[in-house]
Amino acid sequence: MDRFQNLVYSVARRTGLGSDDAGDVFQATFLALYRNLDRIEQPETLPKWLSVTAAREALKLKRNASRFVDDAAVLDRLDDVLADEEASAEALAIEAEDADYWRRALVELGGRCEQLLTALYLDEKSYDEIMSSLEMPMGAIGPTRARCLEKLRKLYQRDRPEALDS
Amino acid sequence: MMKGTCSRMFAALVDLAEGRESAEAAAHVAQCASCAGVLRDLERGVRSLRAGFYDAPADVTAAAKSIFPLPVRVAVRLLGTTLAGAGARGETAVQAAYEFEGGRARILYQPEEEGWSVMARVEGEGWRAFPAELDEQGRVEFRVQALGEARLRLVREGVEVVIDPPSEEADASR
């Protein structure tokens, strides 16, 4: 569970759920895993299975929480709504699984590169803020960022060569 | 592998991936399939990073862990080890035999060009193996970067067997 907690929780949060609802999705996902352990024969399919299940649970929770479910017109086309939801869950799961590879590559990258890429993309800090917090000259941020991204891409490529276009 | 113009263009490709304009890079990408691929990779990487990662709160993880009954870990006895010849890096392969409640395992830890190959044969019914799956003959094979990571975990009906590589032999083989 420690290996996959970030993957599952991130799927829920990225659908726009708050921390309480994301916690419910997390619980529901691992409960589903426990009930279906015997059906998961290939360990390597587990990340995909978890992401799809978490996405389905998150979208179901959002649908149930929205008021328009009571609308008779929507109920008439519930099959379409559910089909759209399933397609969205699949797409979310693919993105989430891929993002998890990038996350692990970032952690493995470590050091100044991890700090810089985290500041730039996850924390969305400005160059001025990065100059101050990482004590890095303004002129070094751009070139360092490019070098770090290339290292990150190589780590990702090593673990997931089939997913890259280059 | 990027060469010449492509390697000089990389910083501009990063600009494009971040959504900034770079006419020179855009023109190059339009004519260079390799850089177009790199750009798509960078765009996916930047998009993934920007989407953010969220660690589940500790109480949420703890509650979910309580769903799973913890297997009882049974003791493992090392029956013996033998050195099995030198590998590609001059390090020595180690063969080890283990015994535990309900089964036995013979494992070959073999050095490769990069990392180690672990091949095991497990006797006894109903075991599931991690990090790789047992085949019908009870064999399992996986690769690790360092011998210390070559942990084989076997689980069956609430019982867990953890087999770590023989450390003394590992040290001696370096």
mmCIF file of C-alpha atoms in Angstrom:
data_model
loop_
_atom_site.group_PDB
_atom_site.id
_atom_site.type_symbol
_atom_site.label_atom_id
_atom_site.label_comp_id
_atom_site.label_asym_id
_atom_site.label_seq_id
_atom_site.Cartn_x
_atom_site.Cartn_y
_atom_site.Cartn_z
ATOM 1 C CA MET A 1 0.000 0.000 0.000
ATOM 2 C CA ASP A 2 2.877 2.349 0.710
ATOM 3 C CA ARG A 3 4.008 1.854 -2.881
ATOM 4 C CA PHE A 4 0.615 2.810 -4.340
ATOM 5 C CA GLN A 5 -0.839 5.285 -1.855
ATOM 6 C CA ASN A 6 0.297 8.323 -3.833
ATOM 7 C CA LEU A 7 -1.035 6.917 -7.102
ATOM 8 C CA VAL A 8 -4.523 6.217 -5.733
ATOM 9 C CA TYR A 9 -4.864 9.391 -3.694
ATOM 10 C CA SER A 10 -3.590 11.540 -6.574
ATOM 11 C CA VAL A 11 -6.208 10.105 -8.935
ATOM 12 C CA ALA A 12 -8.944 11.129 -6.510
ATOM 13 C CA ARG A 13 -7.546 14.625 -5.919
ATOM 14 C CA ARG A 14 -7.021 15.277 -9.622
ATOM 15 C CA THR A 15 -10.731 14.744 -10.275
ATOM 16 C CA GLY A 16 -11.264 17.796 -8.078
ATOM 17 C CA LEU A 17 -12.292 16.006 -4.899
ATOM 18 C CA GLY A 18 -11.381 17.499 -1.530
ATOM 19 C CA SER A 19 -9.306 15.637 1.028
ATOM 20 C CA ASP A 20 -12.281 14.043 2.828
ATOM 21 C CA ASP A 21 -13.856 12.693 -0.347
ATOM 22 C CA ALA A 22 -10.455 11.603 -1.651
ATOM 23 C CA GLY A 23 -10.005 9.672 1.591
ATOM 24 C CA ASP A 24 -13.313 7.890 0.957
ATOM 25 C CA VAL A 25 -12.210 7.019 -2.571
ATOM 26 C CA PHE A 26 -8.894 5.728 -1.209
ATOM 27 C CA GLN A 27 -10.691 3.483 1.276
ATOM 28 C CA ALA A 28 -13.183 2.224 -1.336
ATOM 29 C CA THR A 29 -10.373 1.464 -3.788
ATOM 30 C CA PHE A 30 -8.360 -0.660 -1.373
ATOM 31 C CA LEU A 31 -11.516 -2.376 -0.139
ATOM 32 C CA ALA A 32 -12.244 -3.303 -3.761
ATOM 33 C CA LEU A 33 -8.664 -4.551 -4.074
ATOM 34 C CA TYR A 34 -9.073 -6.752 -1.019
ATOM 35 C CA ARG A 35 -12.291 -8.222 -2.434
ATOM 36 C CA ASN A 36 -10.703 -8.850 -5.837
ATOM 37 C CA LEU A 37 -7.200 -9.979 -4.879
ATOM 38 C CA ASP A 38 -7.759 -13.437 -6.319
ATOM 39 C CA ARG A 39 -8.709 -11.981 -9.699
ATOM 40 C CA ILE A 40 -5.510 -10.006 -10.121
ATOM 41 C CA GLU A 41 -3.229 -12.653 -11.532
ATOM 42 C CA GLN A 42 -0.479 -10.457 -12.947
ATOM 43 C CA PRO A 43 1.190 -8.223 -10.320
ATOM 44 C CA GLU A 44 2.318 -5.799 -13.036
ATOM 45 C CA THR A 45 -1.325 -4.964 -13.834
ATOM 46 C CA LEU A 46 -1.962 -3.721 -10.294
ATOM 47 C CA PRO A 47 -1.116 -0.008 -10.889
ATOM 48 C CA LYS A 48 -3.565 0.139 -13.813
ATOM 49 C CA TRP A 49 -6.227 -1.743 -11.859
ATOM 50 C CA LEU A 50 -5.863 0.603 -8.881
ATOM 51 C CA SER A 51 -5.943 3.757 -11.005
ATOM 52 C CA VAL A 52 -9.021 2.674 -12.950
ATOM 53 C CA THR A 53 -10.837 1.655 -9.775
ATOM 54 C CA ALA A 54 -9.925 4.911 -8.006
ATOM 55 C CA ALA A 55 -11.047 6.961 -11.013
ATOM 56 C CA ARG A 56 -14.366 5.095 -11.190
ATOM 57 C CA GLU A 57 -14.958 5.579 -7.472
ATOM 58 C CA ALA A 58 -14.079 9.270 -7.683
ATOM 59 C CA LEU A 59 -16.342 9.932 -10.669
ATOM 60 C CA LYS A 60 -19.169 7.943 -9.076
ATOM 61 C CA LEU A 61 -18.838 9.980 -5.912
ATOM 62 C CA LYS A 62 -18.913 13.214 -7.901
ATOM 63 C CA ARG A 63 -21.961 12.069 -9.860
ATOM 64 C CA ASN A 64 -23.823 11.083 -6.712
ATOM 65 C CA ALA A 65 -22.986 14.408 -5.120
ATOM 66 C CA SER A 66 -24.284 16.472 -8.021
ATOM 67 C CA ARG A 67 -27.875 17.669 -8.000
ATOM 68 C CA PHE A 68 -28.659 16.958 -11.646
ATOM 69 C CA VAL A 69 -28.923 13.245 -10.951
ATOM 70 C CA ASP A 70 -32.496 13.951 -9.896
ATOM 71 C CA ASP A 71 -33.202 15.438 -13.273
ATOM 72 C CA ALA A 72 -35.482 13.026 -15.170
ATOM 73 C CA ALA A 73 -33.842 13.885 -18.489
ATOM 74 C CA VAL A 74 -30.453 12.844 -17.151
ATOM 75 C CA LEU A 75 -31.889 9.654 -15.734
ATOM 76 C CA ASP A 76 -33.265 8.880 -19.197
ATOM 77 C CA ARG A 77 -29.760 8.955 -20.614
ATOM 78 C CA LEU A 78 -28.074 7.348 -17.623
ATOM 79 C CA ASP A 79 -26.466 4.712 -19.830
ATOM 80 C CA ASP A 80 -24.711 7.454 -21.789
ATOM 81 C CA VAL A 81 -23.662 9.178 -18.583
ATOM 82 C CA LEU A 82 -22.180 5.946 -17.251
ATOM 83 C CA ALA A 83 -20.452 5.211 -20.558
ATOM 84 C CA ASP A 84 -18.903 8.698 -20.556
ATOM 85 C CA GLU A 85 -17.869 8.174 -16.965
ATOM 86 C CA GLU A 86 -16.178 4.877 -17.793
ATOM 87 C CA ALA A 87 -14.289 6.480 -20.675
ATOM 88 C CA SER A 88 -13.200 9.308 -18.385
ATOM 89 C CA ALA A 89 -12.094 6.805 -15.750
ATOM 90 C CA GLU A 90 -9.950 4.963 -18.290
ATOM 91 C CA ALA A 91 -8.362 8.210 -19.486
ATOM 92 C CA LEU A 92 -7.749 9.394 -15.939
ATOM 93 C CA ALA A 93 -6.194 6.064 -15.037
ATOM 94 C CA ILE A 94 -3.810 6.111 -17.987
ATOM 95 C CA GLU A 95 -2.694 9.641 -17.106
ATOM 96 C CA ALA A 96 -2.339 8.776 -13.437
ATOM 97 C CA GLU A 97 -0.277 5.669 -14.051
ATOM 98 C CA ASP A 98 1.988 7.593 -16.396
ATOM 99 C CA ALA A 99 2.281 10.469 -13.908
ATOM 100 C CA ASP A 100 3.326 7.994 -11.235
ATOM 101 C CA TYR A 101 6.312 6.943 -13.341
ATOM 102 C CA TRP A 102 7.334 10.609 -13.690
ATOM 103 C CA ARG A 103 6.900 11.083 -9.921
ATOM 104 C CA ARG A 104 9.142 8.139 -9.119
ATOM 105 C CA ALA A 105 11.719 9.361 -11.638
ATOM 106 C CA LEU A 106 11.657 12.766 -9.919
ATOM 107 C CA VAL A 107 12.232 11.197 -6.503
ATOM 108 C CA GLU A 108 15.096 9.108 -7.885
ATOM 109 C CA LEU A 109 16.573 12.207 -9.527
ATOM 110 C CA GLY A 110 16.878 13.793 -6.098
ATOM 111 C CA GLY A 111 19.145 16.668 -5.067
ATOM 112 C CA ARG A 112 19.057 20.105 -6.676
ATOM 113 C CA CYS A 113 17.270 18.829 -9.760
ATOM 114 C CA GLU A 114 14.363 17.456 -7.734
ATOM 115 C CA GLN A 115 14.206 20.720 -5.777
ATOM 116 C CA LEU A 116 14.251 22.856 -8.909
ATOM 117 C CA LEU A 117 11.684 20.854 -10.893
ATOM 118 C CA THR A 118 9.422 20.643 -7.847
ATOM 119 C CA ALA A 119 9.648 24.402 -7.355
ATOM 120 C CA LEU A 120 8.978 25.093 -11.040
ATOM 121 C CA TYR A 121 6.198 22.669 -11.832
ATOM 122 C CA LEU A 122 4.613 21.328 -8.655
ATOM 123 C CA ASP A 123 4.858 24.448 -6.514
ATOM 124 C CA GLU A 124 4.687 26.773 -9.558
ATOM 125 C CA LYS A 125 7.143 29.221 -8.028
ATOM 126 C CA SER A 126 8.412 32.200 -10.002
ATOM 127 C CA TYR A 127 12.056 32.534 -11.003
ATOM 128 C CA ASP A 128 12.401 35.280 -8.366
ATOM 129 C CA GLU A 129 11.125 32.941 -5.656
ATOM 130 C CA ILE A 130 13.422 30.161 -6.873
ATOM 131 C CA MET A 131 16.441 32.507 -6.848
ATOM 132 C CA SER A 132 15.697 33.176 -3.222
ATOM 133 C CA SER A 133 14.678 29.743 -1.972
ATOM 134 C CA LEU A 134 17.281 27.699 -3.872
ATOM 135 C CA GLU A 135 19.959 30.413 -3.880
ATOM 136 C CA MET A 136 20.369 29.994 -7.624
ATOM 137 C CA PRO A 137 21.348 32.844 -9.981
ATOM 138 C CA MET A 138 18.572 33.883 -12.349
ATOM 139 C CA GLY A 139 20.680 33.036 -15.403
ATOM 140 C CA ALA A 140 21.289 29.488 -14.184
ATOM 141 C CA ILE A 141 17.661 28.516 -13.679
ATOM 142 C CA GLY A 142 16.740 28.020 -17.334
ATOM 143 C CA PRO A 143 19.779 25.939 -18.370
ATOM 144 C CA THR A 144 19.677 23.900 -15.160
ATOM 145 C CA ARG A 145 15.973 23.257 -15.652
ATOM 146 C CA ALA A 146 16.663 21.898 -19.156
ATOM 147 C CA ARG A 147 19.478 19.634 -17.941
ATOM 148 C CA CYS A 148 17.329 18.350 -15.077
ATOM 149 C CA LEU A 149 14.392 17.634 -17.375
ATOM 150 C CA GLU A 150 16.660 15.673 -19.693
ATOM 151 C CA LYS A 151 17.932 13.589 -16.762
ATOM 152 C CA LEU A 152 14.346 13.079 -15.637
ATOM 153 C CA ARG A 153 13.330 11.969 -19.115
ATOM 154 C CA LYS A 154 16.151 9.422 -19.203
ATOM 155 C CA LEU A 155 15.117 7.937 -15.862
ATOM 156 C CA TYR A 156 11.527 7.718 -17.073
ATOM 157 C CA GLN A 157 12.713 6.191 -20.336
ATOM 158 C CA ARG A 158 14.678 3.536 -18.464
ATOM 159 C CA ASP A 159 11.597 2.418 -16.507
ATOM 160 C CA ARG A 160 9.018 2.903 -19.239
ATOM 161 C CA PRO A 161 10.695 2.716 -22.641
ATOM 162 C CA GLU A 162 7.489 1.664 -24.391
ATOM 163 C CA ALA A 163 5.734 4.905 -23.435
ATOM 164 C CA LEU A 164 8.138 7.378 -24.962
ATOM 165 C CA ASP A 165 7.792 8.920 -28.401
ATOM 166 C CA SER A 166 11.499 9.635 -28.859
ATOM 167 C CA MET B 1 20.220 10.031 -29.102
ATOM 168 C CA MET B 2 20.295 13.697 -30.021
ATOM 169 C CA LYS B 3 23.062 15.114 -32.199
ATOM 170 C CA GLY B 4 24.269 18.532 -33.352
ATOM 171 C CA THR B 5 21.400 20.905 -33.945
ATOM 172 C CA CYS B 6 19.048 18.709 -31.949
ATOM 173 C CA SER B 7 21.157 18.819 -28.788
ATOM 174 C CA ARG B 8 21.539 22.610 -29.109
ATOM 175 C CA MET B 9 17.785 22.849 -29.525
ATOM 176 C CA PHE B 10 16.916 21.036 -26.300
ATOM 177 C CA ALA B 11 16.479 24.106 -24.084
ATOM 178 C CA ALA B 12 14.129 25.586 -26.675
ATOM 179 C CA LEU B 13 12.162 22.350 -26.764
ATOM 180 C CA VAL B 14 11.712 22.702 -23.007
ATOM 181 C CA ASP B 15 10.361 26.212 -23.607
ATOM 182 C CA LEU B 16 7.851 24.818 -26.079
ATOM 183 C CA ALA B 17 6.879 22.027 -23.681
ATOM 184 C CA GLU B 18 6.194 24.620 -21.012
ATOM 185 C CA GLY B 19 3.928 26.524 -23.385
ATOM 186 C CA ARG B 20 6.354 29.318 -24.279
ATOM 187 C CA GLU B 21 6.878 30.324 -27.867
ATOM 188 C CA SER B 22 10.063 29.577 -29.744
ATOM 189 C CA ALA B 23 9.784 30.105 -33.471
ATOM 190 C CA GLU B 24 13.195 28.584 -34.126
ATOM 191 C CA ALA B 25 12.391 25.430 -32.166
ATOM 192 C CA ALA B 26 8.932 25.123 -33.701
ATOM 193 C CA ALA B 27 10.449 25.336 -37.182
ATOM 194 C CA HIS B 28 13.042 22.703 -36.297
ATOM 195 C CA VAL B 29 10.453 20.356 -34.782
ATOM 196 C CA ALA B 30 8.356 20.607 -37.938
ATOM 197 C CA GLN B 31 11.275 19.093 -39.876
ATOM 198 C CA CYS B 32 12.802 16.766 -37.278
ATOM 199 C CA ALA B 33 10.845 13.688 -36.249
ATOM 200 C CA SER B 34 13.297 12.896 -33.466
ATOM 201 C CA CYS B 35 12.906 16.298 -31.801
ATOM 202 C CA ALA B 36 9.134 16.144 -32.331
ATOM 203 C CA GLY B 37 9.178 12.931 -30.283
ATOM 204 C CA VAL B 38 11.349 14.506 -27.577
ATOM 205 C CA LEU B 39 8.952 17.457 -27.456
ATOM 206 C CA ARG B 40 5.955 15.155 -26.941
ATOM 207 C CA ASP B 41 7.814 13.356 -24.134
ATOM 208 C CA LEU B 42 8.685 16.665 -22.478
ATOM 209 C CA GLU B 43 5.116 17.900 -22.792
ATOM 210 C CA ARG B 44 3.847 14.751 -21.086
ATOM 211 C CA GLY B 45 6.455 15.045 -18.351
ATOM 212 C CA VAL B 46 5.751 18.714 -17.663
ATOM 213 C CA ARG B 47 1.996 18.088 -17.727
ATOM 214 C CA SER B 48 2.367 15.205 -15.262
ATOM 215 C CA LEU B 49 4.494 17.284 -12.908
ATOM 216 C CA ARG B 50 2.125 20.237 -13.093
ATOM 217 C CA ALA B 51 -0.875 17.999 -12.332
ATOM 218 C CA GLY B 52 0.707 17.470 -8.931
ATOM 219 C CA PHE B 53 1.175 14.458 -6.686
ATOM 220 C CA TYR B 54 -0.684 13.921 -3.462
ATOM 221 C CA ASP B 55 0.427 11.700 -0.607
ATOM 222 C CA ALA B 56 -2.509 10.211 1.249
ATOM 223 C CA PRO B 57 -2.716 11.448 4.854
ATOM 224 C CA ALA B 58 -1.287 8.981 7.383
ATOM 225 C CA ASP B 59 -4.674 8.325 8.999
ATOM 226 C CA VAL B 60 -6.243 7.530 5.614
ATOM 227 C CA THR B 61 -3.456 5.069 4.792
ATOM 228 C CA ALA B 62 -3.657 3.473 8.232
ATOM 229 C CA ALA B 63 -7.430 2.998 7.912
ATOM 230 C CA ALA B 64 -7.026 1.343 4.509
ATOM 231 C CA LYS B 65 -4.230 -0.912 5.778
ATOM 232 C CA SER B 66 -6.558 -2.228 8.453
ATOM 233 C CA ILE B 67 -8.657 -3.776 5.661
ATOM 234 C CA PHE B 68 -5.911 -6.281 4.964
ATOM 235 C CA PRO B 69 -5.235 -8.971 7.559
ATOM 236 C CA LEU B 70 -1.518 -9.184 8.196
ATOM 237 C CA PRO B 71 -0.070 -12.553 7.213
ATOM 238 C CA VAL B 72 1.850 -14.457 9.832
ATOM 239 C CA ARG B 73 5.521 -14.485 8.946
ATOM 240 C CA VAL B 74 7.087 -17.892 9.378
ATOM 241 C CA ALA B 75 10.750 -18.573 10.025
ATOM 242 C CA VAL B 76 13.104 -19.479 7.205
ATOM 243 C CA ARG B 77 16.076 -21.788 7.659
ATOM 244 C CA LEU B 78 19.079 -21.488 5.377
ATOM 245 C CA LEU B 79 20.077 -25.054 4.555
ATOM 246 C CA GLY B 80 23.263 -24.085 2.798
ATOM 247 C CA THR B 81 24.944 -22.063 0.091
ATOM 248 C CA THR B 82 27.380 -22.850 -2.668
ATOM 249 C CA LEU B 83 29.348 -20.536 -4.904
ATOM 250 C CA ALA B 84 28.410 -21.173 -8.514
ATOM 251 C CA GLY B 85 31.088 -19.578 -10.704
ATOM 252 C CA ALA B 86 31.977 -16.038 -11.668
ATOM 253 C CA GLY B 87 29.582 -13.771 -13.510
ATOM 254 C CA ALA B 88 29.981 -11.100 -16.134
ATOM 255 C CA ARG B 89 31.396 -8.563 -13.673
ATOM 256 C CA GLY B 90 33.740 -10.960 -11.937
ATOM 257 C CA GLU B 91 31.341 -11.338 -9.040
ATOM 258 C CA THR B 92 30.376 -14.770 -7.919
ATOM 259 C CA ALA B 93 26.995 -16.381 -8.351
ATOM 260 C CA VAL B 94 25.537 -17.866 -5.183
ATOM 261 C CA GLN B 95 23.156 -20.773 -4.938
ATOM 262 C CA ALA B 96 21.194 -21.126 -1.702
ATOM 263 C CA ALA B 97 18.661 -23.577 -0.323
ATOM 264 C CA TYR B 98 16.014 -22.632 2.240
ATOM 265 C CA GLU B 99 13.427 -24.514 4.256
ATOM 266 C CA PHE B 100 10.272 -23.143 5.852
ATOM 267 C CA GLU B 101 6.911 -24.351 7.097
ATOM 268 C CA GLY B 102 5.112 -25.830 4.105
ATOM 269 C CA GLY B 103 7.884 -25.620 1.575
ATOM 270 C CA ARG B 104 11.440 -25.303 0.365
ATOM 271 C CA ALA B 105 13.161 -22.979 -2.074
ATOM 272 C CA ARG B 106 16.381 -23.123 -4.045
ATOM 273 C CA ILE B 107 17.588 -19.776 -5.317
ATOM 274 C CA LEU B 108 20.381 -18.781 -7.690
ATOM 275 C CA TYR B 109 21.649 -15.202 -7.344
ATOM 276 C CA GLN B 110 23.591 -14.519 -10.510
ATOM 277 C CA PRO B 111 25.574 -11.324 -11.337
ATOM 278 C CA GLU B 112 24.870 -9.744 -14.710
ATOM 279 C CA GLU B 113 26.301 -6.827 -16.672
ATOM 280 C CA GLU B 114 24.041 -4.497 -14.716
ATOM 281 C CA GLY B 115 22.554 -5.832 -11.498
ATOM 282 C CA TRP B 116 21.617 -9.358 -10.538
ATOM 283 C CA SER B 117 19.349 -12.050 -11.857
ATOM 284 C CA VAL B 118 17.421 -14.062 -9.265
ATOM 285 C CA MET B 119 16.053 -17.463 -10.252
ATOM 286 C CA ALA B 120 14.177 -19.568 -7.728
ATOM 287 C CA ARG B 121 12.273 -22.814 -7.595
ATOM 288 C CA VAL B 122 9.708 -23.135 -4.836
ATOM 289 C CA GLU B 123 8.431 -26.492 -3.577
ATOM 290 C CA GLY B 124 5.046 -26.649 -1.882
ATOM 291 C CA GLU B 125 1.489 -25.928 -2.985
ATOM 292 C CA GLY B 126 -0.370 -22.653 -3.257
ATOM 293 C CA TRP B 127 2.418 -20.106 -2.882
ATOM 294 C CA ARG B 128 2.231 -16.719 -4.557
ATOM 295 C CA ALA B 129 5.549 -15.002 -5.115
ATOM 296 C CA PHE B 130 6.609 -11.349 -5.170
ATOM 297 C CA PRO B 131 8.095 -9.369 -6.912
ATOM 298 C CA ALA B 132 7.411 -11.797 -9.774
ATOM 299 C CA GLU B 133 4.920 -14.603 -10.251
ATOM 300 C CA LEU B 134 5.553 -18.332 -9.948
ATOM 301 C CA ASP B 135 5.068 -20.330 -13.122
ATOM 302 C CA GLU B 136 3.388 -23.747 -13.205
ATOM 303 C CA GLN B 137 6.634 -25.455 -12.238
ATOM 304 C CA GLY B 138 7.011 -23.242 -9.186
ATOM 305 C CA ARG B 139 9.791 -21.179 -10.759
ATOM 306 C CA VAL B 140 10.200 -17.454 -10.445
ATOM 307 C CA GLU B 141 12.728 -15.095 -12.003
ATOM 308 C CA PHE B 142 13.387 -11.382 -11.555
ATOM 309 C CA ARG B 143 16.183 -8.835 -11.748
ATOM 310 C CA VAL B 144 17.454 -6.275 -9.241
ATOM 311 C CA GLN B 145 20.084 -3.551 -9.319
ATOM 312 C CA ALA B 146 21.903 -4.712 -6.174
ATOM 313 C CA LEU B 147 22.060 -8.085 -4.477
ATOM 314 C CA GLY B 148 20.734 -6.543 -1.271
ATOM 315 C CA GLU B 149 17.444 -5.851 -3.076
ATOM 316 C CA ALA B 150 16.951 -9.505 -4.035
ATOM 317 C CA ARG B 151 14.219 -10.169 -1.493
ATOM 318 C CA LEU B 152 11.770 -12.925 -2.443
ATOM 319 C CA ARG B 153 8.420 -12.863 -0.658
ATOM 320 C CA LEU B 154 6.109 -15.871 -0.670
ATOM 321 C CA VAL B 155 2.512 -15.707 0.565
ATOM 322 C CA ARG B 156 -0.030 -18.485 1.097
ATOM 323 C CA GLU B 157 -3.297 -18.434 3.077
ATOM 324 C CA GLY B 158 -2.256 -15.821 5.595
ATOM 325 C CA VAL B 159 1.303 -17.104 5.868
ATOM 326 C CA GLU B 160 4.243 -15.064 4.667
ATOM 327 C CA VAL B 161 7.800 -16.201 3.980
ATOM 328 C CA VAL B 162 10.493 -13.592 3.384
ATOM 329 C CA ILE B 163 13.784 -14.769 1.919
ATOM 330 C CA ASP B 164 16.597 -12.263 1.848
ATOM 331 C CA PRO B 165 19.813 -12.975 -0.065
ATOM 332 C CA PRO B 166 22.589 -14.544 2.004
ATOM 333 C CA SER B 167 24.515 -11.416 3.034
ATOM 334 C CA GLU B 168 27.768 -13.034 4.124
ATOM 335 C CA GLU B 169 28.152 -14.779 0.807
ATOM 336 C CA ALA B 170 27.219 -11.552 -0.937
ATOM 337 C CA ASP B 171 29.974 -9.685 0.859
ATOM 338 C CA ALA B 172 32.467 -12.425 0.148
ATOM 339 C CA SER B 173 31.653 -12.378 -3.530
ATOM 340 C CA ARG B 174 32.456 -8.656 -3.984
#
